Amino acid sequence: MTLTISTPLYYVNDKPHLGSTYTTIACDAIARYYRLEGERVLFITGVDEHGQKIQQTAQLKNINPKEHCDLVVTQYLELWKLLDIKFDRFIRTTSSKHKKFVETFYKKVKESGDIKQGKQQGWYCVGCEEYKDIPKTSEAPICAIHQKKLEWRDEDNLFFCLSNYQEQIMALVQDNSFIRPSTRRNEIINFVSSGLRDFSISRQNVDWAITVPDDNSQTLYVWFDALLGYLSALYPDENNIDLASLDNLGWPAHLHVIGKDILRFHAVYWPAMLLSAGLKLPKQVFGHGFLTREGQKMGKSLGNVLDPKDLLMKYDRDSIRWYLLSDIKFGSDGDFQESRFIDLINNDLANTIGNLLNRTSTMSRKWFNNKIPLIEKDNPDESIISEYTSNIITIVKQAYLNYDFKLVCESIIKLASQANTYLNDNQPWTKVKQSDNLSDVSSIIYNVLETSRIIGFLLLPIIPDIGSKIIYQLGYKEIPNTWNEELSWGVLQPGANLPKPYPVINKLERE
RNA sequence: GUCAGUGUAGCUCAGCUGGUUAGAGCACAGCAUUCAUAACGCUGAGGUCGAGAGUUCAAGUCUCUCCACUGACACCA
């Protein structure tokens, strides 16, 4: 069975920002975890390219919308490459595959009787490009943001009959495995229990969008179009687009990872659309938090937006991944603080983990002829460290399953600290001076090499580069695709060659 | 405005159904040490748990009031 995991399809109004980077890194870690577990994973990401805003942005730049989209898409792909994001599908909503699918899907929903004519009425601000929630009866209301008069709009649109799915959606959002983290579930339940209203899925004056199949005077509203990207992404190409084959292509999705701001679309509208089309529902929707920077909201007006590309110029990708995944509880909001960033990288990655490997490998090579020591007898202390390690493995695996990356990282650090303490307690550098203790020394070193090896594997989903470096430095010629056989004690071959160690990460200087 | 959530050491946060001297990591101080990336290890200092009142033998943990911040309250993604 395929595990399908998705990021949102990012809106290409602007270049990628730290938020989408964060989401994508988290998804990548999840995908890597499942792959190591031996699962067949389909990791979907992509972009949402339609809508009036994009049309307008392109106009401002004096290029056509497609050119604009192509440009931004290039930036996304480049960033994901720099971050070594191992996605399987990248879906563009302007692709012909997607268009074909949207038409197919629309027809099916229409056959189900869930599309009707309606009127979209309301006070509309041209500046905001949105309808304001202001009573019909108000006279000459003014937009609070733009201080301009609002227009009364009364537009014939197609509506999706969301209200037909009130009970089913209610049951879905109350199921405590669907919306994660659970703290966000209540909001959605409140929303649903206030009564679902039908929503419009078409627009009359937006050209940069997919045309409604049976009414070329209108185009489909971006959300209706964008959500369908999760499905169109599954098809290998634009041939044989039919709903029945989705079952074999990886649907239903195992997990949609999204920002908390778009939870409602994914937990309410999207499932209803799927129900209407007779398709299965995704298993989980995870709404993560937002990032601030040095305690402040990031925004253009403040001029404090942190560009992921700039970050990558200064720091390597694993440092960024480690910071985002280890310091911020996945699901909660987080604050990006550069001094903390530097502290964490230096302490966790360089001092605790990197130095552990380095000191152990050096000892082993120095005293055992550049090899992993031969174990001559059982070390009575072995069980202490090996049992500790095995407990950590259990905790880490469970934490990965819960998408609790913070706990994953914390537990791995604990293991590394434990190994450092074990070395200090046993002092192999003292024992080695007395030749009759050599067999003790070999066991001690072997135990810590083993621990380091397991640390390397456990780190792979979070920081693949550093995890791999650790594993290579222990003599592996290649990184195994799955980890279940590796996550047991005693895999390192005594007597095998140990390459010369080098720092898995360099320390960062504080400015 | 209505509803929900948050407010615990300098910083980021744990503290389940109320119960001995309130915890962790980072930062800080001291000790120790050289196998190692001036790293590791050990010890310590640090909090009237947002404010006030109440229930209780006992409250960070329950109730009420207040203060501050955040989010949701339908078509901006």
Tab-separated table of C-alpha atoms (C1' of nucleotides) in Angstrom, chain A residues 11 48 53 130 195 197 200 221-223 264 269 347 354-355 358-359 363 420 424 507, chain B residues 3 11-13 25-27 34-37 39-41 71-77:
chain	number	residue	atom	x	y	z
A	11	TYR	CA	0.354	29.914	-4.028
A	48	ASP	CA	-1.410	26.629	-6.976
A	53	LYS	CA	-4.111	37.854	-7.544
A	130	GLU	CA	-12.709	40.143	-1.176
A	195	GLY	CA	-24.135	25.013	10.113
A	197	ARG	CA	-23.391	26.848	3.991
A	200	SER	CA	-19.370	29.452	-4.589
A	221	TYR	CA	-12.637	29.501	-8.126
A	222	VAL	CA	-9.039	28.886	-7.071
A	223	TRP	CA	-9.772	26.781	-4.027
A	264	ARG	CA	-10.766	24.566	7.358
A	269	TYR	CA	-14.531	21.701	2.206
A	347	ASN	CA	25.618	22.271	21.258
A	354	GLY	CA	29.604	15.290	16.299
A	355	ASN	CA	32.200	15.213	19.019
A	358	ASN	CA	34.870	12.036	16.565
A	359	ARG	CA	36.345	11.132	19.930
A	363	MET	CA	40.256	6.308	20.022
A	420	ASN	CA	29.393	10.654	26.411
A	424	ASN	CA	33.689	9.535	30.939
A	507	LYS	CA	30.704	25.182	14.563
B	3	C	C1'	-16.213	31.467	21.691
B	11	C	C1'	15.504	32.382	26.647
B	12	U	C1'	12.473	27.962	24.573
B	13	C	C1'	9.247	25.046	26.980
B	25	G	C1'	17.463	22.131	27.572
B	26	C	C1'	20.145	26.652	26.347
B	27	A	C1'	22.628	30.842	28.580
B	34	U	C1'	42.490	15.343	27.823
B	35	C	C1'	40.240	10.229	23.917
B	36	A	C1'	37.880	14.473	21.170
B	37	U	C1'	35.487	19.889	17.044
B	39	A	C1'	34.770	19.507	23.007
B	40	C	C1'	32.702	15.812	26.998
B	41	G	C1'	31.406	14.965	32.372
B	71	G	C1'	-6.573	32.232	17.244
B	72	A	C1'	-11.639	31.155	15.219
B	73	C	C1'	-16.260	33.518	14.055
B	74	A	C1'	-16.995	31.169	5.741
B	75	C	C1'	-15.132	32.156	0.148
B	76	C	C1'	-7.181	36.567	0.733
B	77	A	C1'	-4.240	32.401	-0.252
